PDB file of C-alpha atoms in Angstrom:
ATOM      1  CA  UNK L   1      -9.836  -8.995  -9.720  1.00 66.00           C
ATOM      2  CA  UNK L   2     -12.548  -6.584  -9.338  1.00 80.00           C
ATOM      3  CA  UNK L   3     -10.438  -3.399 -11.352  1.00 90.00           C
ATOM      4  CA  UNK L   4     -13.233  -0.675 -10.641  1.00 91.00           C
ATOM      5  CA  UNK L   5     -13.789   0.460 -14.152  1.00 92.00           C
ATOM      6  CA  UNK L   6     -12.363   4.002 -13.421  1.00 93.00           C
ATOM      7  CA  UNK L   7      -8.886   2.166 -12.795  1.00 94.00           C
ATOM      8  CA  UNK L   8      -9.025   0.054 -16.233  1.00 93.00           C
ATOM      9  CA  UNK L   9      -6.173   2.401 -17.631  1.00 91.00           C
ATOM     10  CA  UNK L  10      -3.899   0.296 -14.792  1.00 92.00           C
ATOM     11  CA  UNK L  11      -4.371  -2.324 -17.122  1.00 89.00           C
ATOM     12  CA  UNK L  12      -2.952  -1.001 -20.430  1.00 89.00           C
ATOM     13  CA  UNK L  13      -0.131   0.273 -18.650  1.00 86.00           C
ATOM     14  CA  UNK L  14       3.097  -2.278 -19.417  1.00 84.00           C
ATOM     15  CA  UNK L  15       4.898  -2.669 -17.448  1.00 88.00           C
ATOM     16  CA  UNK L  16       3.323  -1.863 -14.256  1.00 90.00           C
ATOM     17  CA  UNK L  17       5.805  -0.980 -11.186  1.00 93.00           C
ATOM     18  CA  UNK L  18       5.831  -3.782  -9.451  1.00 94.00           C
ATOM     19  CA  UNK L  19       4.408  -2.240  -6.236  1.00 96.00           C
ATOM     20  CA  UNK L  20       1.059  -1.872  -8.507  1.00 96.00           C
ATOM     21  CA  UNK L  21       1.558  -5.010 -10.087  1.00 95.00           C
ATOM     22  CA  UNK L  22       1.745  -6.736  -6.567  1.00 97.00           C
ATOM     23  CA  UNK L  23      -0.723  -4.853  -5.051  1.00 97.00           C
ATOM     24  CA  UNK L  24      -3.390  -5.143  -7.539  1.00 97.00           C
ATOM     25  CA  UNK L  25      -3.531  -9.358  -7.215  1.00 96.00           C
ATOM     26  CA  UNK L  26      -4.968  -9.000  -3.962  1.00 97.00           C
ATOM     27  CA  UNK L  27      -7.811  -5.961  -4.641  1.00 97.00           C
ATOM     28  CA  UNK L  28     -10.447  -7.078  -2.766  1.00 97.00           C
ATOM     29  CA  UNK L  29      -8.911  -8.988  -0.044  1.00 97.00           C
ATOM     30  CA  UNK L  30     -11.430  -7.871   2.976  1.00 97.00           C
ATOM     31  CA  UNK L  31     -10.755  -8.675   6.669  1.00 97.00           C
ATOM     32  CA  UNK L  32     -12.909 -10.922   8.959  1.00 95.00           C
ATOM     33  CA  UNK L  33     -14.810  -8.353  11.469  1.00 88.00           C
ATOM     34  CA  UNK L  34     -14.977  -9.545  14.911  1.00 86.00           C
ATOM     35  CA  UNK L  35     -13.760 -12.869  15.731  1.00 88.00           C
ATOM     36  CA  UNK L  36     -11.685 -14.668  13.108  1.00 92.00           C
ATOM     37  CA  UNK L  37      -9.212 -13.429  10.848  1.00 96.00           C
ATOM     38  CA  UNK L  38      -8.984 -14.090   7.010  1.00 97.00           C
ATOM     39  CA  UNK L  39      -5.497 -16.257   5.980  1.00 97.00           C
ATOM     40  CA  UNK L  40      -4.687 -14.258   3.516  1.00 98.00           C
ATOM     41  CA  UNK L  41      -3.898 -11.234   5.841  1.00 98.00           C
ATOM     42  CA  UNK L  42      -1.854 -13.705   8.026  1.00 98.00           C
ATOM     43  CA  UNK L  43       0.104 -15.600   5.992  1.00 98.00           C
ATOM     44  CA  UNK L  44       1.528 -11.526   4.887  1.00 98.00           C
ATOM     45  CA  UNK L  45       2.410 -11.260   8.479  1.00 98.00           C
ATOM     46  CA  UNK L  46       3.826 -15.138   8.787  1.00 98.00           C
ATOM     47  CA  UNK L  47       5.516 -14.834   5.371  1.00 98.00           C
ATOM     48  CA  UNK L  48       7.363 -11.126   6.103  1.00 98.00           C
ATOM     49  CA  UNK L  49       8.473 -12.968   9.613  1.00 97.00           C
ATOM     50  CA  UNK L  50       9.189 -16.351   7.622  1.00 97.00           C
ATOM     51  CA  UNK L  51      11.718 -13.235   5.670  1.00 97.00           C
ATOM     52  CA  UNK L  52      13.314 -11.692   8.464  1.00 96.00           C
ATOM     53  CA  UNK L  53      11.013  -8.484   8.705  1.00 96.00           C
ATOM     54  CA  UNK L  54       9.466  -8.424  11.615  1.00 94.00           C
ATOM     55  CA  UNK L  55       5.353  -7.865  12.572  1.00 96.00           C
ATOM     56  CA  UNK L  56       5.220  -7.162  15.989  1.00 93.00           C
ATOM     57  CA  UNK L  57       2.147  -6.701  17.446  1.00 93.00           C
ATOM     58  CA  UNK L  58       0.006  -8.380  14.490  1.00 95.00           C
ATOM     59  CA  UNK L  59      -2.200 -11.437  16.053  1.00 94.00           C
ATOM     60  CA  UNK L  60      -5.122 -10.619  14.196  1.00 94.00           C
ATOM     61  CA  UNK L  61      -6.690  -8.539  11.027  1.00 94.00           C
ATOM     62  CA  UNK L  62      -8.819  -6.487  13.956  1.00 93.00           C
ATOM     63  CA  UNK L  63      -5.510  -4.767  14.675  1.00 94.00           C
ATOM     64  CA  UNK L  64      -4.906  -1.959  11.643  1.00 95.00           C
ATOM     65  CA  UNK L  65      -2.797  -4.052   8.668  1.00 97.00           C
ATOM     66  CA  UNK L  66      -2.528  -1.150   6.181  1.00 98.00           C
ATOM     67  CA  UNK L  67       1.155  -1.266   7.341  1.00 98.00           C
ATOM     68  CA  UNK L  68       1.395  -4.801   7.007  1.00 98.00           C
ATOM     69  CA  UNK L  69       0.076  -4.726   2.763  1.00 98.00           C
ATOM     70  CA  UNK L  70       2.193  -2.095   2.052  1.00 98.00           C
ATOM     71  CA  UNK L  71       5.004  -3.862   3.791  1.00 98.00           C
ATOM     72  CA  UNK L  72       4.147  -7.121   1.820  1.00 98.00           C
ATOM     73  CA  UNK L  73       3.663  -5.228  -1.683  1.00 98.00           C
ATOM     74  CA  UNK L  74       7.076  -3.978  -1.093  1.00 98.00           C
ATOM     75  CA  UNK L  75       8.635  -7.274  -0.028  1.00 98.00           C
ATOM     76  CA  UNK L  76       6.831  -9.066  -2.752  1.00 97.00           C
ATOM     77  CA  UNK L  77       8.030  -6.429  -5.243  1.00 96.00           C
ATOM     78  CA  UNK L  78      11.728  -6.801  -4.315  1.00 95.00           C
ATOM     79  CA  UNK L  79      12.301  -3.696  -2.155  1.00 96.00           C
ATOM     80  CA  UNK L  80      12.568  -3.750   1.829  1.00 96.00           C
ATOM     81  CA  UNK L  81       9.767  -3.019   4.181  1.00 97.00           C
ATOM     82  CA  UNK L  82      10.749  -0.239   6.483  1.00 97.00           C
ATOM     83  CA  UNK L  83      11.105  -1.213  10.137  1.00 96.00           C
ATOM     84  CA  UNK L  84       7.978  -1.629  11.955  1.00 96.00           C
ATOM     85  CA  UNK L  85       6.172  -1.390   9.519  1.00 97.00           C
ATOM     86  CA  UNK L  86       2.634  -1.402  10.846  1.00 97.00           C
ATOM     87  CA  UNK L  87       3.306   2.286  11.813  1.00 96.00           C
ATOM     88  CA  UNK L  88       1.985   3.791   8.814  1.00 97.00           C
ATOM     89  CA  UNK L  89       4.281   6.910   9.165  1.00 97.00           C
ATOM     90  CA  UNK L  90       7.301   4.559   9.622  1.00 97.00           C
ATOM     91  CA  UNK L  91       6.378   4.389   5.650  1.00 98.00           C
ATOM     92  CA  UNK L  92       7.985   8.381   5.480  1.00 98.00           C
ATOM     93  CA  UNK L  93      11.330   6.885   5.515  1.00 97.00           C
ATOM     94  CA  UNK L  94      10.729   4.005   2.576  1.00 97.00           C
ATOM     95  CA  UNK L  95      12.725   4.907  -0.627  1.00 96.00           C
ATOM     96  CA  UNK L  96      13.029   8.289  -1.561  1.00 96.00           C
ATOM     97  CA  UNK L  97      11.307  11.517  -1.062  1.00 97.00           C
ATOM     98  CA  UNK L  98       9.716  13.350  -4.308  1.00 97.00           C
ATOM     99  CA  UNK L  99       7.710  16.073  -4.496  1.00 96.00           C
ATOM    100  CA  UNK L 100       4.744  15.053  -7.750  1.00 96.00           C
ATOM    101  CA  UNK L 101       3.297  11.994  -6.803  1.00 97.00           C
ATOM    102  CA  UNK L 102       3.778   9.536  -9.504  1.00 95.00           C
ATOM    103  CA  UNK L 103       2.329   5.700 -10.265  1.00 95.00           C
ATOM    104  CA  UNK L 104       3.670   3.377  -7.894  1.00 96.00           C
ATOM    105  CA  UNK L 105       4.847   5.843  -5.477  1.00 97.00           C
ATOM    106  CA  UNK L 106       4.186   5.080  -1.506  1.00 98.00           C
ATOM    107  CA  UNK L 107       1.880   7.571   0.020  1.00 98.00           C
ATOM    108  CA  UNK L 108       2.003   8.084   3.965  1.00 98.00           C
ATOM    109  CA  UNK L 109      -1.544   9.798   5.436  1.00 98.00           C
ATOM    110  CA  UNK L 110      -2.022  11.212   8.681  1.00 97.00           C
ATOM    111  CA  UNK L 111      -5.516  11.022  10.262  1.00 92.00           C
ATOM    112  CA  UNK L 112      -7.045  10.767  14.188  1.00 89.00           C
ATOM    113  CA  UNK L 113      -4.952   8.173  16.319  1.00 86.00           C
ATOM    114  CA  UNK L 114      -2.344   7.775  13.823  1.00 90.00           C
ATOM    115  CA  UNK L 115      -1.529   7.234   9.633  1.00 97.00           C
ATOM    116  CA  UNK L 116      -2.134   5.486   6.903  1.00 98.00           C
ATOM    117  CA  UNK L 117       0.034   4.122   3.897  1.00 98.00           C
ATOM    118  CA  UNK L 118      -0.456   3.081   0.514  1.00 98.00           C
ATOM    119  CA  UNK L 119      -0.192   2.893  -3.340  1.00 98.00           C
ATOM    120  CA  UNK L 120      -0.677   6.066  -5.450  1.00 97.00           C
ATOM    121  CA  UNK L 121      -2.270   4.954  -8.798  1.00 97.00           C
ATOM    122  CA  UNK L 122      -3.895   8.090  -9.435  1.00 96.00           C
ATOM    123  CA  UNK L 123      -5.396  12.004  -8.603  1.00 97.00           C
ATOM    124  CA  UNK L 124      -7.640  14.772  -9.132  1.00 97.00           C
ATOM    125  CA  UNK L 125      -7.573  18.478  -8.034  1.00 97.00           C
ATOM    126  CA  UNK L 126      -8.531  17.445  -4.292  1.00 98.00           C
ATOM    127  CA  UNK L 127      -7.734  13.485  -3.219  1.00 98.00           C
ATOM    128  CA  UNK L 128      -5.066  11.349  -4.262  1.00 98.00           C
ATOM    129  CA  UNK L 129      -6.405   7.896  -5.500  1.00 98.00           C
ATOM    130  CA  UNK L 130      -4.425   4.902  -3.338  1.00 98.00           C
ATOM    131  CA  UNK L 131      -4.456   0.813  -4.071  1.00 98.00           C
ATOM    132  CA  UNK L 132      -4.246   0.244   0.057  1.00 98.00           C
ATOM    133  CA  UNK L 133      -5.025  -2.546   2.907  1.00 98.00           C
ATOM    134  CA  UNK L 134      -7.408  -2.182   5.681  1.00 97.00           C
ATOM    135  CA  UNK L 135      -8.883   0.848   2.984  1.00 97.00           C
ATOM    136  CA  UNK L 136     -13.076   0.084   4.509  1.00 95.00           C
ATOM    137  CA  UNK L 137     -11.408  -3.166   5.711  1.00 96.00           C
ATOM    138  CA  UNK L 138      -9.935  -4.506   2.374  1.00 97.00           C
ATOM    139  CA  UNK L 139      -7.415  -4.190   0.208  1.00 98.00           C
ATOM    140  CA  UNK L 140      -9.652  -1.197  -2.065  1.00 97.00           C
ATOM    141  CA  UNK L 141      -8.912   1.772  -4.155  1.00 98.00           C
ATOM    142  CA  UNK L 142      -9.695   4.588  -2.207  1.00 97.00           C
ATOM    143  CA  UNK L 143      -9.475   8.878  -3.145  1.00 98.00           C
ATOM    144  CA  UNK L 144      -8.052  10.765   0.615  1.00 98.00           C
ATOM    145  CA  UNK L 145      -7.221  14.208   0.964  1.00 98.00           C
ATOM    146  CA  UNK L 146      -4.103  16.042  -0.586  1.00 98.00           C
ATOM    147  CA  UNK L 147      -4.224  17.888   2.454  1.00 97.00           C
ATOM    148  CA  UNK L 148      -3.898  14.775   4.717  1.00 98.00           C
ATOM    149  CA  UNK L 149      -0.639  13.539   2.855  1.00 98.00           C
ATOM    150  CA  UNK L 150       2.975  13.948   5.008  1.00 98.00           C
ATOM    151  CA  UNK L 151       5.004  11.862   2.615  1.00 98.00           C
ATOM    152  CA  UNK L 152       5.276  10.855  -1.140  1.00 98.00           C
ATOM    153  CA  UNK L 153       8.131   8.153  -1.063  1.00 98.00           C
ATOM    154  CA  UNK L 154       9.503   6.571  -4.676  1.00 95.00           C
ATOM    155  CA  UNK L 155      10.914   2.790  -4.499  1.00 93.00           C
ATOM    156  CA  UNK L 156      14.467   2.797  -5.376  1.00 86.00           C
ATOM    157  CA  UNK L 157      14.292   1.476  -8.853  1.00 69.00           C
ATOM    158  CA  UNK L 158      17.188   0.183 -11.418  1.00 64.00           C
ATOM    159  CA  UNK L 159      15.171   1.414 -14.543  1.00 62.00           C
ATOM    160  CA  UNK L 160      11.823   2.829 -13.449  1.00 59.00           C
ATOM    161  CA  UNK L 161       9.218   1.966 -15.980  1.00 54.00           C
ATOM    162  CA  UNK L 162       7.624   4.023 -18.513  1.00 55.00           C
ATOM    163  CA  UNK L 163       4.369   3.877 -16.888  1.00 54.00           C
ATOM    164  CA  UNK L 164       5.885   6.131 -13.722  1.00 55.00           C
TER     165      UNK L 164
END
């Protein structure tokens, strides 16, 4: 795992939610631009179908697979994707709304053309920091906009840890 140093306090955090846990064994994970895709990104999509949730529309890591991590973070961490999940804003209607962002939390973006969704593990006064896919084409810890944020979205948890 390449943990950029700023996010070594994720690792002296016990427990981790598992959405962070999940999420950070596959930092790094980078698509294959142009033709090819990387296996990693497609056995997600094949193992969330393999599951019962289904990835329409997914036939290669050219077509935007933010969606698709944050669909098999959730999945992997025991919760259940929301439906259609490559939508990114489909993500507004995972868990629960809250209104502070807290470790672990699902964050849905809007930009041009679309969304985005991810992992809050962080902030400062102006971007919130997010553990994301298809983040500069990989799986990344990235700082977007406050501003740009339409959802903050808590996994239903039995006993949340300490860490959130």
């Amino acid at each position: 795992m390449n943990l950029p140093t700023a996010y070594s306090y994720l690792l002296k955090q016990d427990p981790l939610p598992r959405t962070i846990q999940e999420a950070l064994r596959h930092l790094g994970v980078q698509e294959i631009v142009g033709n090819g895709s990387n296996a990693t990104i497609m056995k997600w999509r094949d193992e969330l179908n393999a599951a019962g949730h289904k990835i329409e529309g997914f036939s290669d890591d050219d077509v935007p697979w933010c969606g698709l991590f944050a669909a098999y973070i959730a999945f992997k961490a025991g919760k259940t994707p929301v439906d259609k999940p490559l939508w990114a804003r489909n993500w507004a209607k995972f868990g629960f709304q809250v209104a502070q962002a807290a470790l672990g939390d699902c964050l849905v973006f809007v930009r041009d053309g679309g969304g985005h969704v991810g992992w809050y593990v962080g902030e400062d006064d102006r971007c919130y920091h997010v553990l994301g896919g298809n983040q500069s084409n990989a799986v990344t810890i990235t700082r977007i906009e406050k501003k740009r944020c339409i959802a903050i979205r808590r996994p239903v948890m039995k006993t949340p840890p300490a860490s959130v």
